[in-house]
Amino acid sequence: MAPPAALVRTARCLWRWQWQQLMGGLAPADAEGNYRRPAGAFTALPPLPADAAQAGAHVLIVGRSCPWAHRAWLVWCLRQLGESIDLVVVEPDPEAGRWRFTEPFQGCQTLAELYLRSGAAAGTRATVPALVSLKDGRILLSESAQLIELLNQWPSSSTVDLDPVGQKEQSQGWREQLQHDVNDGVYRCGFARNQAAYDRAERALFTTLGKANAALAAAPGQWLSGPELGLADVVLFPTLIRLELVYAPLFGCSRQPLWQLPALWQWRSRFYALPGVAASCDDQAWRRDYFGALFPLHPSGIVPAGPPLATLVTTPPCS
């Protein structure tokens, strides 16, 4: 027997009210329903530490599922910074809504404890990535856009420069557009509070992806900001490698599959093939953490089946 219509209407109203409360804690929004990423701590770009070249003096803390941490991890890989910066991978604790260390780090069990120890105000969101000075016992920087610039300046035996002089202006333009429309854009789709907010975010997302595809198609064999790999490529990759696996099914970013943007598809495959990149990608962890942890978007916690990552980076797109 179908439930009474009045009961259905009441249940829908109650669930929507509860959803709004849950979303308020997960993802703040403005008055028009647009997701707004909260301000973080340790966002000021510090000078290059005097002991930057000293092995074991600094630690980069990342989480596998976080795209903002992934971009810092990529710079760490591409510039071979493991010689001077150790890598620590934290795990999500969905029940408590926080990142935790698999082993105590500087006497801390969670990233939130390390934030407090580093001088953050109580209640500050503890996010990855985070660059830690072991000498000072505190976080130096946790804002990813600034952090990848600092890591690109870090002393290294590698000759890789991810911000070539001749591409700086082009790279900065792409980074600003990608940050708003693509990197934050997928979250603005998934965390939108109403249809209009979603429509705005989704339209901007695919408009900018279309522009990137056109730019790459017009310069075969080049990278996004020019002939050399750059920071613009680094900030785009973590979002695109998660697109079919997470953002399309969970955040509603499914209007246009990436194979319909063939230049971007090929670009993603080229980037994935770079040394160290594949080791930073864990599609099972991404799907488990997103589908299992974002309760307001996916209350069942069931992790749906998805395409193997290998098919997204090795199989050529359809013609």
Short mmCIF file of N, CA and C in Angstrom, two decimals, residues 170-238:
data_model
loop_
_atom_site.label_atom_id
_atom_site.label_comp_id
_atom_site.label_asym_id
_atom_site.label_seq_id
_atom_site.Cartn_x
_atom_site.Cartn_y
_atom_site.Cartn_z
N GLN A 170 50.24 33.59 -18.96
CA GLN A 170 49.25 32.64 -19.44
C GLN A 170 48.86 31.66 -18.34
N SER A 171 49.85 31.19 -17.60
CA SER A 171 49.59 30.23 -16.52
C SER A 171 48.72 30.84 -15.43
N GLN A 172 49.03 32.08 -15.04
CA GLN A 172 48.25 32.72 -13.98
C GLN A 172 46.81 32.93 -14.40
N GLY A 173 46.61 33.30 -15.67
CA GLY A 173 45.24 33.47 -16.16
C GLY A 173 44.45 32.18 -16.10
N TRP A 174 45.07 31.08 -16.52
CA TRP A 174 44.40 29.79 -16.45
C TRP A 174 44.14 29.38 -15.01
N ARG A 175 45.11 29.59 -14.15
CA ARG A 175 44.96 29.17 -12.75
C ARG A 175 43.77 29.88 -12.09
N GLU A 176 43.63 31.16 -12.34
CA GLU A 176 42.52 31.90 -11.74
C GLU A 176 41.18 31.40 -12.26
N GLN A 177 41.11 31.15 -13.55
CA GLN A 177 39.84 30.69 -14.13
C GLN A 177 39.52 29.27 -13.68
N LEU A 178 40.53 28.41 -13.67
CA LEU A 178 40.32 27.02 -13.26
C LEU A 178 39.92 26.94 -11.79
N GLN A 179 40.56 27.77 -10.97
CA GLN A 179 40.26 27.73 -9.53
C GLN A 179 38.78 27.99 -9.28
N HIS A 180 38.23 28.98 -9.94
CA HIS A 180 36.83 29.34 -9.70
C HIS A 180 35.87 28.41 -10.42
N ASP A 181 36.09 28.20 -11.72
CA ASP A 181 35.10 27.51 -12.53
C ASP A 181 35.20 25.99 -12.48
N VAL A 182 36.41 25.46 -12.27
CA VAL A 182 36.61 24.01 -12.34
C VAL A 182 36.93 23.41 -10.97
N ASN A 183 38.02 23.85 -10.34
CA ASN A 183 38.41 23.26 -9.06
C ASN A 183 37.34 23.47 -7.99
N ASP A 184 36.95 24.72 -7.80
CA ASP A 184 35.83 25.01 -6.90
C ASP A 184 34.50 24.71 -7.59
N GLY A 185 34.51 24.76 -8.93
CA GLY A 185 33.27 24.63 -9.68
C GLY A 185 32.55 23.31 -9.47
N VAL A 186 33.30 22.20 -9.41
CA VAL A 186 32.63 20.91 -9.20
C VAL A 186 31.98 20.88 -7.82
N TYR A 187 32.62 21.52 -6.83
CA TYR A 187 32.03 21.58 -5.50
C TYR A 187 30.83 22.52 -5.47
N ARG A 188 30.89 23.59 -6.25
CA ARG A 188 29.74 24.49 -6.31
C ARG A 188 28.55 23.81 -6.97
N CYS A 189 28.82 22.84 -7.85
CA CYS A 189 27.73 22.03 -8.40
C CYS A 189 27.17 21.11 -7.32
N GLY A 190 28.04 20.35 -6.70
CA GLY A 190 27.60 19.35 -5.73
C GLY A 190 27.00 19.93 -4.47
N PHE A 191 27.47 21.10 -4.05
CA PHE A 191 27.02 21.70 -2.79
C PHE A 191 26.02 22.84 -3.01
N ALA A 192 25.54 23.01 -4.22
CA ALA A 192 24.54 24.06 -4.48
C ALA A 192 23.29 23.81 -3.65
N ARG A 193 22.68 24.90 -3.17
CA ARG A 193 21.48 24.77 -2.33
C ARG A 193 20.19 24.81 -3.14
N ASN A 194 20.28 25.23 -4.38
CA ASN A 194 19.06 25.31 -5.19
C ASN A 194 19.42 25.13 -6.66
N GLN A 195 18.41 25.02 -7.48
CA GLN A 195 18.63 24.74 -8.91
C GLN A 195 19.40 25.86 -9.61
N ALA A 196 19.08 27.10 -9.28
CA ALA A 196 19.74 28.22 -9.95
C ALA A 196 21.24 28.24 -9.65
N ALA A 197 21.59 27.96 -8.39
CA ALA A 197 23.00 27.93 -8.02
C ALA A 197 23.73 26.81 -8.74
N TYR A 198 23.08 25.67 -8.82
CA TYR A 198 23.67 24.54 -9.55
C TYR A 198 23.85 24.89 -11.02
N ASP A 199 22.82 25.47 -11.64
CA ASP A 199 22.88 25.80 -13.06
C ASP A 199 24.04 26.75 -13.36
N ARG A 200 24.23 27.75 -12.50
CA ARG A 200 25.33 28.70 -12.72
C ARG A 200 26.68 27.99 -12.66
N ALA A 201 26.86 27.17 -11.65
CA ALA A 201 28.14 26.48 -11.47
C ALA A 201 28.39 25.48 -12.59
N GLU A 202 27.37 24.73 -12.96
CA GLU A 202 27.53 23.70 -13.99
C GLU A 202 27.83 24.33 -15.34
N ARG A 203 27.19 25.44 -15.65
CA ARG A 203 27.43 26.13 -16.92
C ARG A 203 28.85 26.66 -16.99
N ALA A 204 29.32 27.27 -15.90
CA ALA A 204 30.69 27.80 -15.87
C ALA A 204 31.71 26.68 -15.98
N LEU A 205 31.44 25.56 -15.31
CA LEU A 205 32.36 24.42 -15.34
C LEU A 205 32.60 23.95 -16.77
N PHE A 206 31.52 23.66 -17.49
CA PHE A 206 31.70 23.09 -18.83
C PHE A 206 32.09 24.13 -19.87
N THR A 207 31.78 25.39 -19.63
CA THR A 207 32.27 26.45 -20.52
C THR A 207 33.79 26.52 -20.45
N THR A 208 34.33 26.50 -19.24
CA THR A 208 35.78 26.59 -19.08
C THR A 208 36.49 25.33 -19.54
N LEU A 209 35.89 24.17 -19.31
CA LEU A 209 36.49 22.94 -19.84
C LEU A 209 36.52 22.99 -21.37
N GLY A 210 35.48 23.54 -21.97
CA GLY A 210 35.45 23.68 -23.42
C GLY A 210 36.57 24.60 -23.91
N LYS A 211 36.82 25.69 -23.18
CA LYS A 211 37.90 26.60 -23.55
C LYS A 211 39.26 25.92 -23.44
N ALA A 212 39.45 25.15 -22.39
CA ALA A 212 40.71 24.44 -22.21
C ALA A 212 40.91 23.42 -23.33
N ASN A 213 39.85 22.73 -23.69
CA ASN A 213 39.93 21.74 -24.77
C ASN A 213 40.30 22.43 -26.08
N ALA A 214 39.69 23.58 -26.35
CA ALA A 214 39.98 24.30 -27.59
C ALA A 214 41.43 24.79 -27.61
N ALA A 215 41.92 25.28 -26.47
CA ALA A 215 43.30 25.77 -26.41
C ALA A 215 44.30 24.64 -26.66
N LEU A 216 44.04 23.48 -26.08
CA LEU A 216 44.94 22.34 -26.27
C LEU A 216 44.85 21.80 -27.69
N ALA A 217 43.66 21.80 -28.25
CA ALA A 217 43.48 21.33 -29.63
C ALA A 217 44.20 22.23 -30.63
N ALA A 218 44.29 23.51 -30.31
CA ALA A 218 44.94 24.47 -31.20
C ALA A 218 46.45 24.40 -31.15
N ALA A 219 46.99 23.74 -30.13
CA ALA A 219 48.45 23.63 -29.98
C ALA A 219 48.81 22.19 -29.61
N PRO A 220 48.68 21.26 -30.55
CA PRO A 220 48.93 19.85 -30.27
C PRO A 220 50.33 19.61 -29.68
N GLY A 221 50.37 18.79 -28.65
CA GLY A 221 51.64 18.45 -28.03
C GLY A 221 52.11 19.43 -26.97
N GLN A 222 51.41 20.57 -26.83
CA GLN A 222 51.79 21.53 -25.80
C GLN A 222 50.97 21.32 -24.54
N TRP A 223 51.35 22.05 -23.50
CA TRP A 223 50.62 22.00 -22.25
C TRP A 223 49.69 23.20 -22.19
N LEU A 224 48.99 23.34 -21.10
CA LEU A 224 47.90 24.32 -21.04
C LEU A 224 48.39 25.76 -21.22
N SER A 225 49.52 26.10 -20.62
CA SER A 225 49.98 27.48 -20.70
C SER A 225 51.15 27.67 -21.66
N GLY A 226 51.52 26.62 -22.39
CA GLY A 226 52.62 26.76 -23.34
C GLY A 226 53.34 25.44 -23.58
N PRO A 227 54.54 25.51 -24.14
CA PRO A 227 55.26 24.28 -24.49
C PRO A 227 55.76 23.48 -23.29
N GLU A 228 55.91 24.12 -22.13
CA GLU A 228 56.42 23.43 -20.95
C GLU A 228 55.30 23.18 -19.94
N LEU A 229 55.43 22.05 -19.23
CA LEU A 229 54.50 21.73 -18.16
C LEU A 229 54.49 22.86 -17.13
N GLY A 230 53.30 23.23 -16.64
CA GLY A 230 53.22 24.35 -15.71
C GLY A 230 52.23 24.12 -14.58
N LEU A 231 52.17 25.10 -13.69
CA LEU A 231 51.29 25.00 -12.53
C LEU A 231 49.82 24.96 -12.94
N ALA A 232 49.47 25.54 -14.09
CA ALA A 232 48.08 25.47 -14.55
C ALA A 232 47.69 24.02 -14.80
N ASP A 233 48.61 23.24 -15.37
CA ASP A 233 48.35 21.81 -15.58
C ASP A 233 48.18 21.09 -14.25
N VAL A 234 49.01 21.46 -13.29
CA VAL A 234 48.98 20.82 -11.98
C VAL A 234 47.64 21.04 -11.28
N VAL A 235 47.08 22.25 -11.41
CA VAL A 235 45.82 22.52 -10.70
C VAL A 235 44.62 21.91 -11.41
N LEU A 236 44.73 21.66 -12.71
CA LEU A 236 43.61 21.07 -13.44
C LEU A 236 43.54 19.56 -13.26
N PHE A 237 44.69 18.90 -13.22
CA PHE A 237 44.70 17.44 -13.23
C PHE A 237 43.90 16.80 -12.08
N PRO A 238 44.06 17.21 -10.82
CA PRO A 238 43.32 16.53 -9.75
C PRO A 238 41.81 16.55 -9.93
#
